[in-house]
Amino acid sequence: GVDDHDFAADVGEAIAALDAAPAHLIGHAYGNCVARCLAADRPGLIGGVVLLAAGGVVPPEPAAMAALHRAVTQPLDDAAWCEAMQVSGFFATGSDPMVWRSGWWPETGEAQLAARNATPLDDWWRAGEAPLLVIQGLQDRIGVPENGWRLREALGERVRLVDLPDVGHALLPEA
């Protein structure tokens, strides 16, 4: 029964409790939905939003999502896990997925997916009126780069866009 607004409210309460407004949020992957939702729901708390590997109006490639789901929910040996991560575009060709081999919580991923599915895209996609910096890997097949391009097209100068070649969805350890 939780949606992105609930997760965003938790972050907003933390910002308010710390008297840290206006905060600048960084959201990677699913975290960009929460950051954008908070910027839309409580604009007075947010000074800007950085989106890393952002999704949106263009869905992930089905084969990429299936490979990622397999990698994070099934007990795979290292070779099979690395192959699934490469197929998913989570890591770009030539990158070593083993840097993120541990620390996956399938239950958290399922909760995030359920919250995302329960929240209309229009509730968070524009991130209110906050300035946006979109950083995206051009080999990302989960948060496909067309999302950043469409966001820039729709919102104009409010969006600064950085395209990184040879980088996938896991752009933090890759770039």
PDB file of N, CA and C in Angstrom, residues 54-132:
ATOM      1  N   ALA A  54      18.177   7.976 -14.853  1.00  0.00           N
ATOM      2  CA  ALA A  54      16.762   8.286 -14.673  1.00  0.00           C
ATOM      3  C   ALA A  54      15.863   7.535 -15.638  1.00  0.00           C
ATOM      4  N   GLY A  55      14.763   7.045 -15.110  1.00  0.00           N
ATOM      5  CA  GLY A  55      13.721   6.454 -15.933  1.00  0.00           C
ATOM      6  C   GLY A  55      12.676   7.507 -16.252  1.00  0.00           C
ATOM      7  N   GLY A  56      11.543   7.026 -16.699  1.00  0.00           N
ATOM      8  CA  GLY A  56      10.478   7.972 -17.007  1.00  0.00           C
ATOM      9  C   GLY A  56       9.504   7.459 -18.028  1.00  0.00           C
ATOM     10  N   VAL A  57       9.324   8.223 -19.079  1.00  0.00           N
ATOM     11  CA  VAL A  57       8.288   7.927 -20.058  1.00  0.00           C
ATOM     12  C   VAL A  57       8.657   6.778 -20.989  1.00  0.00           C
ATOM     13  N   VAL A  58       9.943   6.515 -21.154  1.00  0.00           N
ATOM     14  CA  VAL A  58      10.385   5.413 -22.017  1.00  0.00           C
ATOM     15  C   VAL A  58      10.735   4.234 -21.117  1.00  0.00           C
ATOM     16  N   PRO A  59      10.011   3.129 -21.240  1.00  0.00           N
ATOM     17  CA  PRO A  59      10.262   1.988 -20.343  1.00  0.00           C
ATOM     18  C   PRO A  59      11.579   1.289 -20.659  1.00  0.00           C
ATOM     19  N   PRO A  60      12.089   0.546 -19.686  1.00  0.00           N
ATOM     20  CA  PRO A  60      13.287  -0.261 -19.930  1.00  0.00           C
ATOM     21  C   PRO A  60      13.013  -1.319 -20.986  1.00  0.00           C
ATOM     22  N   GLU A  61      14.074  -1.787 -21.604  1.00  0.00           N
ATOM     23  CA  GLU A  61      13.940  -2.889 -22.545  1.00  0.00           C
ATOM     24  C   GLU A  61      13.502  -4.134 -21.760  1.00  0.00           C
ATOM     25  N   PRO A  62      12.477  -4.873 -22.215  1.00  0.00           N
ATOM     26  CA  PRO A  62      12.000  -6.045 -21.476  1.00  0.00           C
ATOM     27  C   PRO A  62      13.090  -7.070 -21.174  1.00  0.00           C
ATOM     28  N   ALA A  63      13.973  -7.351 -22.135  1.00  0.00           N
ATOM     29  CA  ALA A  63      15.039  -8.322 -21.897  1.00  0.00           C
ATOM     30  C   ALA A  63      16.005  -7.827 -20.830  1.00  0.00           C
ATOM     31  N   ALA A  64      16.234  -6.525 -20.792  1.00  0.00           N
ATOM     32  CA  ALA A  64      17.120  -5.947 -19.776  1.00  0.00           C
ATOM     33  C   ALA A  64      16.508  -6.088 -18.396  1.00  0.00           C
ATOM     34  N   MET A  65      15.224  -5.807 -18.272  1.00  0.00           N
ATOM     35  CA  MET A  65      14.551  -5.934 -16.976  1.00  0.00           C
ATOM     36  C   MET A  65      14.508  -7.384 -16.521  1.00  0.00           C
ATOM     37  N   ALA A  66      14.284  -8.292 -17.439  1.00  0.00           N
ATOM     38  CA  ALA A  66      14.254  -9.713 -17.077  1.00  0.00           C
ATOM     39  C   ALA A  66      15.628 -10.165 -16.573  1.00  0.00           C
ATOM     40  N   ALA A  67      16.681  -9.716 -17.223  1.00  0.00           N
ATOM     41  CA  ALA A  67      18.031 -10.079 -16.798  1.00  0.00           C
ATOM     42  C   ALA A  67      18.350  -9.481 -15.429  1.00  0.00           C
ATOM     43  N   LEU A  68      17.976  -8.235 -15.220  1.00  0.00           N
ATOM     44  CA  LEU A  68      18.224  -7.608 -13.920  1.00  0.00           C
ATOM     45  C   LEU A  68      17.438  -8.318 -12.822  1.00  0.00           C
ATOM     46  N   HIS A  69      16.183  -8.629 -13.085  1.00  0.00           N
ATOM     47  CA  HIS A  69      15.359  -9.332 -12.097  1.00  0.00           C
ATOM     48  C   HIS A  69      15.989 -10.678 -11.741  1.00  0.00           C
ATOM     49  N   ARG A  70      16.466 -11.398 -12.754  1.00  0.00           N
ATOM     50  CA  ARG A  70      17.124 -12.675 -12.524  1.00  0.00           C
ATOM     51  C   ARG A  70      18.379 -12.490 -11.656  1.00  0.00           C
ATOM     52  N   ALA A  71      19.149 -11.451 -11.934  1.00  0.00           N
ATOM     53  CA  ALA A  71      20.402 -11.212 -11.211  1.00  0.00           C
ATOM     54  C   ALA A  71      20.181 -10.882  -9.744  1.00  0.00           C
ATOM     55  N   VAL A  72      19.097 -10.187  -9.443  1.00  0.00           N
ATOM     56  CA  VAL A  72      18.911  -9.745  -8.053  1.00  0.00           C
ATOM     57  C   VAL A  72      17.946 -10.623  -7.253  1.00  0.00           C
ATOM     58  N   THR A  73      17.316 -11.604  -7.907  1.00  0.00           N
ATOM     59  CA  THR A  73      16.367 -12.434  -7.159  1.00  0.00           C
ATOM     60  C   THR A  73      16.720 -13.915  -7.150  1.00  0.00           C
ATOM     61  N   GLN A  74      17.632 -14.337  -8.012  1.00  0.00           N
ATOM     62  CA  GLN A  74      17.954 -15.763  -8.105  1.00  0.00           C
ATOM     63  C   GLN A  74      19.387 -16.020  -7.643  1.00  0.00           C
ATOM     64  N   PRO A  75      19.612 -17.154  -7.011  1.00  0.00           N
ATOM     65  CA  PRO A  75      20.985 -17.494  -6.616  1.00  0.00           C
ATOM     66  C   PRO A  75      21.788 -17.931  -7.846  1.00  0.00           C
ATOM     67  N   LEU A  76      22.619 -17.038  -8.343  1.00  0.00           N
ATOM     68  CA  LEU A  76      23.431 -17.321  -9.526  1.00  0.00           C
ATOM     69  C   LEU A  76      24.905 -17.372  -9.135  1.00  0.00           C
ATOM     70  N   ASP A  77      25.669 -18.200  -9.857  1.00  0.00           N
ATOM     71  CA  ASP A  77      27.114 -18.156  -9.636  1.00  0.00           C
ATOM     72  C   ASP A  77      27.629 -16.837 -10.230  1.00  0.00           C
ATOM     73  N   ASP A  78      28.867 -16.505  -9.927  1.00  0.00           N
ATOM     74  CA  ASP A  78      29.415 -15.212 -10.336  1.00  0.00           C
ATOM     75  C   ASP A  78      29.361 -15.000 -11.842  1.00  0.00           C
ATOM     76  N   ALA A  79      29.691 -16.021 -12.619  1.00  0.00           N
ATOM     77  CA  ALA A  79      29.703 -15.875 -14.078  1.00  0.00           C
ATOM     78  C   ALA A  79      28.300 -15.597 -14.612  1.00  0.00           C
ATOM     79  N   ALA A  80      27.304 -16.336 -14.142  1.00  0.00           N
ATOM     80  CA  ALA A  80      25.921 -16.122 -14.599  1.00  0.00           C
ATOM     81  C   ALA A  80      25.404 -14.763 -14.139  1.00  0.00           C
ATOM     82  N   TRP A  81      25.770 -14.363 -12.932  1.00  0.00           N
ATOM     83  CA  TRP A  81      25.351 -13.066 -12.404  1.00  0.00           C
ATOM     84  C   TRP A  81      25.950 -11.936 -13.248  1.00  0.00           C
ATOM     85  N   CYS A  82      27.231 -12.025 -13.553  1.00  0.00           N
ATOM     86  CA  CYS A  82      27.881 -11.003 -14.377  1.00  0.00           C
ATOM     87  C   CYS A  82      27.254 -10.921 -15.768  1.00  0.00           C
ATOM     88  N   GLU A  83      26.947 -12.084 -16.328  1.00  0.00           N
ATOM     89  CA  GLU A  83      26.303 -12.096 -17.642  1.00  0.00           C
ATOM     90  C   GLU A  83      24.945 -11.412 -17.593  1.00  0.00           C
ATOM     91  N   ALA A  84      24.148 -11.702 -16.555  1.00  0.00           N
ATOM     92  CA  ALA A  84      22.832 -11.065 -16.428  1.00  0.00           C
ATOM     93  C   ALA A  84      22.974  -9.557 -16.269  1.00  0.00           C
ATOM     94  N   MET A  85      23.962  -9.125 -15.505  1.00  0.00           N
ATOM     95  CA  MET A  85      24.161  -7.685 -15.326  1.00  0.00           C
ATOM     96  C   MET A  85      24.591  -7.015 -16.623  1.00  0.00           C
ATOM     97  N   GLN A  86      25.381  -7.694 -17.428  1.00  0.00           N
ATOM     98  CA  GLN A  86      25.781  -7.140 -18.728  1.00  0.00           C
ATOM     99  C   GLN A  86      24.581  -7.066 -19.670  1.00  0.00           C
ATOM    100  N   VAL A  87      23.787  -8.136 -19.717  1.00  0.00           N
ATOM    101  CA  VAL A  87      22.599  -8.148 -20.581  1.00  0.00           C
ATOM    102  C   VAL A  87      21.631  -7.040 -20.180  1.00  0.00           C
ATOM    103  N   SER A  88      21.527  -6.793 -18.889  1.00  0.00           N
ATOM    104  CA  SER A  88      20.593  -5.771 -18.409  1.00  0.00           C
ATOM    105  C   SER A  88      21.036  -4.361 -18.758  1.00  0.00           C
ATOM    106  N   GLY A  89      22.306  -4.186 -19.091  1.00  0.00           N
ATOM    107  CA  GLY A  89      22.809  -2.831 -19.313  1.00  0.00           C
ATOM    108  C   GLY A  89      23.095  -2.121 -18.005  1.00  0.00           C
ATOM    109  N   PHE A  90      23.018  -2.868 -16.911  1.00  0.00           N
ATOM    110  CA  PHE A  90      23.324  -2.274 -15.617  1.00  0.00           C
ATOM    111  C   PHE A  90      24.772  -1.820 -15.614  1.00  0.00           C
ATOM    112  N   PHE A  91      25.634  -2.631 -16.237  1.00  0.00           N
ATOM    113  CA  PHE A  91      27.030  -2.264 -16.429  1.00  0.00           C
ATOM    114  C   PHE A  91      27.325  -2.236 -17.918  1.00  0.00           C
ATOM    115  N   ALA A  92      28.115  -1.281 -18.340  1.00  0.00           N
ATOM    116  CA  ALA A  92      28.481  -1.148 -19.746  1.00  0.00           C
ATOM    117  C   ALA A  92      29.458  -2.243 -20.147  1.00  0.00           C
ATOM    118  N   THR A  93      29.526  -2.496 -21.416  1.00  0.00           N
ATOM    119  CA  THR A  93      30.499  -3.429 -21.957  1.00  0.00           C
ATOM    120  C   THR A  93      31.889  -3.016 -21.492  1.00  0.00           C
ATOM    121  N   GLY A  94      32.637  -3.975 -20.957  1.00  0.00           N
ATOM    122  CA  GLY A  94      33.985  -3.699 -20.490  1.00  0.00           C
ATOM    123  C   GLY A  94      34.088  -3.330 -19.018  1.00  0.00           C
ATOM    124  N   SER A  95      32.971  -3.033 -18.369  1.00  0.00           N
ATOM    125  CA  SER A  95      32.980  -2.727 -16.935  1.00  0.00           C
ATOM    126  C   SER A  95      32.880  -4.019 -16.134  1.00  0.00           C
ATOM    127  N   ASP A  96      33.362  -3.985 -14.906  1.00  0.00           N
ATOM    128  CA  ASP A  96      33.354  -5.166 -14.046  1.00  0.00           C
ATOM    129  C   ASP A  96      32.178  -5.114 -13.074  1.00  0.00           C
ATOM    130  N   PRO A  97      31.124  -5.894 -13.313  1.00  0.00           N
ATOM    131  CA  PRO A  97      29.962  -5.877 -12.429  1.00  0.00           C
ATOM    132  C   PRO A  97      30.257  -6.344 -11.005  1.00  0.00           C
ATOM    133  N   MET A  98      31.349  -7.045 -10.798  1.00  0.00           N
ATOM    134  CA  MET A  98      31.639  -7.606  -9.474  1.00  0.00           C
ATOM    135  C   MET A  98      31.776  -6.526  -8.396  1.00  0.00           C
ATOM    136  N   VAL A  99      31.974  -5.272  -8.784  1.00  0.00           N
ATOM    137  CA  VAL A  99      32.070  -4.220  -7.766  1.00  0.00           C
ATOM    138  C   VAL A  99      30.755  -4.059  -6.999  1.00  0.00           C
ATOM    139  N   TRP A 100      29.638  -4.497  -7.609  1.00  0.00           N
ATOM    140  CA  TRP A 100      28.331  -4.442  -6.941  1.00  0.00           C
ATOM    141  C   TRP A 100      27.742  -5.840  -6.779  1.00  0.00           C
ATOM    142  N   ARG A 101      28.576  -6.831  -6.533  1.00  0.00           N
ATOM    143  CA  ARG A 101      28.087  -8.204  -6.424  1.00  0.00           C
ATOM    144  C   ARG A 101      27.257  -8.414  -5.175  1.00  0.00           C
ATOM    145  N   SER A 102      27.553  -7.713  -4.105  1.00  0.00           N
ATOM    146  CA  SER A 102      26.825  -7.917  -2.850  1.00  0.00           C
ATOM    147  C   SER A 102      25.989  -6.686  -2.506  1.00  0.00           C
ATOM    148  N   GLY A 103      25.135  -6.864  -1.509  1.00  0.00           N
ATOM    149  CA  GLY A 103      24.331  -5.749  -1.033  1.00  0.00           C
ATOM    150  C   GLY A 103      22.964  -5.621  -1.678  1.00  0.00           C
ATOM    151  N   TRP A 104      22.528  -6.605  -2.415  1.00  0.00           N
ATOM    152  CA  TRP A 104      21.213  -6.566  -3.061  1.00  0.00           C
ATOM    153  C   TRP A 104      20.162  -7.089  -2.085  1.00  0.00           C
ATOM    154  N   TRP A 105      19.041  -6.416  -2.017  1.00  0.00           N
ATOM    155  CA  TRP A 105      17.939  -6.793  -1.138  1.00  0.00           C
ATOM    156  C   TRP A 105      16.698  -6.970  -2.006  1.00  0.00           C
ATOM    157  N   PRO A 106      16.395  -8.211  -2.432  1.00  0.00           N
ATOM    158  CA  PRO A 106      15.251  -8.440  -3.315  1.00  0.00           C
ATOM    159  C   PRO A 106      13.935  -7.883  -2.773  1.00  0.00           C
ATOM    160  N   GLU A 107      13.718  -7.960  -1.465  1.00  0.00           N
ATOM    161  CA  GLU A 107      12.468  -7.446  -0.887  1.00  0.00           C
ATOM    162  C   GLU A 107      12.353  -5.939  -1.087  1.00  0.00           C
ATOM    163  N   THR A 108      13.482  -5.241  -0.967  1.00  0.00           N
ATOM    164  CA  THR A 108      13.483  -3.794  -1.186  1.00  0.00           C
ATOM    165  C   THR A 108      13.160  -3.480  -2.641  1.00  0.00           C
ATOM    166  N   GLY A 109      13.757  -4.231  -3.537  1.00  0.00           N
ATOM    167  CA  GLY A 109      13.472  -4.034  -4.954  1.00  0.00           C
ATOM    168  C   GLY A 109      12.008  -4.249  -5.285  1.00  0.00           C
ATOM    169  N   GLU A 110      11.413  -5.263  -4.693  1.00  0.00           N
ATOM    170  CA  GLU A 110       9.985  -5.517  -4.917  1.00  0.00           C
ATOM    171  C   GLU A 110       9.134  -4.380  -4.358  1.00  0.00           C
ATOM    172  N   ALA A 111       9.502  -3.867  -3.189  1.00  0.00           N
ATOM    173  CA  ALA A 111       8.757  -2.736  -2.591  1.00  0.00           C
ATOM    174  C   ALA A 111       8.880  -1.493  -3.459  1.00  0.00           C
ATOM    175  N   GLN A 112      10.073  -1.248  -3.983  1.00  0.00           N
ATOM    176  CA  GLN A 112      10.260  -0.097  -4.858  1.00  0.00           C
ATOM    177  C   GLN A 112       9.426  -0.226  -6.130  1.00  0.00           C
ATOM    178  N   LEU A 113       9.441  -1.404  -6.717  1.00  0.00           N
ATOM    179  CA  LEU A 113       8.666  -1.629  -7.937  1.00  0.00           C
ATOM    180  C   LEU A 113       7.174  -1.443  -7.672  1.00  0.00           C
ATOM    181  N   ALA A 114       6.692  -1.969  -6.560  1.00  0.00           N
ATOM    182  CA  ALA A 114       5.275  -1.810  -6.216  1.00  0.00           C
ATOM    183  C   ALA A 114       4.923  -0.336  -6.004  1.00  0.00           C
ATOM    184  N   ALA A 115       5.789   0.402  -5.312  1.00  0.00           N
ATOM    185  CA  ALA A 115       5.536   1.826  -5.077  1.00  0.00           C
ATOM    186  C   ALA A 115       5.541   2.594  -6.392  1.00  0.00           C
ATOM    187  N   ARG A 116       6.482   2.264  -7.246  1.00  0.00           N
ATOM    188  CA  ARG A 116       6.563   2.945  -8.547  1.00  0.00           C
ATOM    189  C   ARG A 116       5.311   2.665  -9.360  1.00  0.00           C
ATOM    190  N   ASN A 117       4.858   1.413  -9.360  1.00  0.00           N
ATOM    191  CA  ASN A 117       3.658   1.059 -10.116  1.00  0.00           C
ATOM    192  C   ASN A 117       2.402   1.691  -9.538  1.00  0.00           C
ATOM    193  N   ALA A 118       2.415   2.021  -8.251  1.00  0.00           N
ATOM    194  CA  ALA A 118       1.250   2.627  -7.598  1.00  0.00           C
ATOM    195  C   ALA A 118       1.205   4.144  -7.762  1.00  0.00           C
ATOM    196  N   THR A 119       2.242   4.729  -8.330  1.00  0.00           N
ATOM    197  CA  THR A 119       2.329   6.186  -8.439  1.00  0.00           C
ATOM    198  C   THR A 119       2.254   6.596  -9.900  1.00  0.00           C
ATOM    199  N   PRO A 120       1.279   7.418 -10.261  1.00  0.00           N
ATOM    200  CA  PRO A 120       1.200   7.869 -11.652  1.00  0.00           C
ATOM    201  C   PRO A 120       2.456   8.642 -12.067  1.00  0.00           C
ATOM    202  N   LEU A 121       2.918   8.395 -13.271  1.00  0.00           N
ATOM    203  CA  LEU A 121       4.094   9.066 -13.810  1.00  0.00           C
ATOM    204  C   LEU A 121       3.973  10.586 -13.703  1.00  0.00           C
ATOM    205  N   ASP A 122       2.802  11.130 -13.973  1.00  0.00           N
ATOM    206  CA  ASP A 122       2.617  12.582 -13.926  1.00  0.00           C
ATOM    207  C   ASP A 122       2.831  13.163 -12.536  1.00  0.00           C
ATOM    208  N   ASP A 123       2.769  12.334 -11.493  1.00  0.00           N
ATOM    209  CA  ASP A 123       2.987  12.824 -10.134  1.00  0.00           C
ATOM    210  C   ASP A 123       4.438  13.211  -9.879  1.00  0.00           C
ATOM    211  N   TRP A 124       5.382  12.605 -10.610  1.00  0.00           N
ATOM    212  CA  TRP A 124       6.795  12.826 -10.289  1.00  0.00           C
ATOM    213  C   TRP A 124       7.683  13.184 -11.465  1.00  0.00           C
ATOM    214  N   TRP A 125       7.276  12.920 -12.679  1.00  0.00           N
ATOM    215  CA  TRP A 125       8.167  13.023 -13.832  1.00  0.00           C
ATOM    216  C   TRP A 125       8.804  14.404 -13.984  1.00  0.00           C
ATOM    217  N   ARG A 126       8.062  15.474 -13.778  1.00  0.00           N
ATOM    218  CA  ARG A 126       8.562  16.836 -13.984  1.00  0.00           C
ATOM    219  C   ARG A 126       9.344  17.387 -12.790  1.00  0.00           C
ATOM    220  N   ALA A 127       9.295  16.710 -11.644  1.00  0.00           N
ATOM    221  CA  ALA A 127      10.015  17.153 -10.432  1.00  0.00           C
ATOM    222  C   ALA A 127       9.607  18.563 -10.017  1.00  0.00           C
ATOM    223  N   GLY A 128       8.318  18.833 -10.083  1.00  0.00           N
ATOM    224  CA  GLY A 128       7.851  20.173  -9.706  1.00  0.00           C
ATOM    225  C   GLY A 128       8.476  21.207 -10.610  1.00  0.00           C
ATOM    226  N   GLU A 129       9.113  22.206  -9.997  1.00  0.00           N
ATOM    227  CA  GLU A 129       9.784  23.261 -10.753  1.00  0.00           C
ATOM    228  C   GLU A 129      11.281  23.298 -10.465  1.00  0.00           C
ATOM    229  N   ALA A 130      11.800  22.281  -9.804  1.00  0.00           N
ATOM    230  CA  ALA A 130      13.206  22.261  -9.399  1.00  0.00           C
ATOM    231  C   ALA A 130      14.138  22.207 -10.606  1.00  0.00           C
ATOM    232  N   PRO A 131      15.285  22.867 -10.510  1.00  0.00           N
ATOM    233  CA  PRO A 131      16.301  22.690 -11.547  1.00  0.00           C
ATOM    234  C   PRO A 131      16.801  21.244 -11.521  1.00  0.00           C
ATOM    235  N   LEU A 132      17.067  20.703 -12.692  1.00  0.00           N
ATOM    236  CA  LEU A 132      17.463  19.295 -12.804  1.00  0.00           C
ATOM    237  C   LEU A 132      18.796  19.156 -13.530  1.00  0.00           C
TER     238      LEU A 132
END
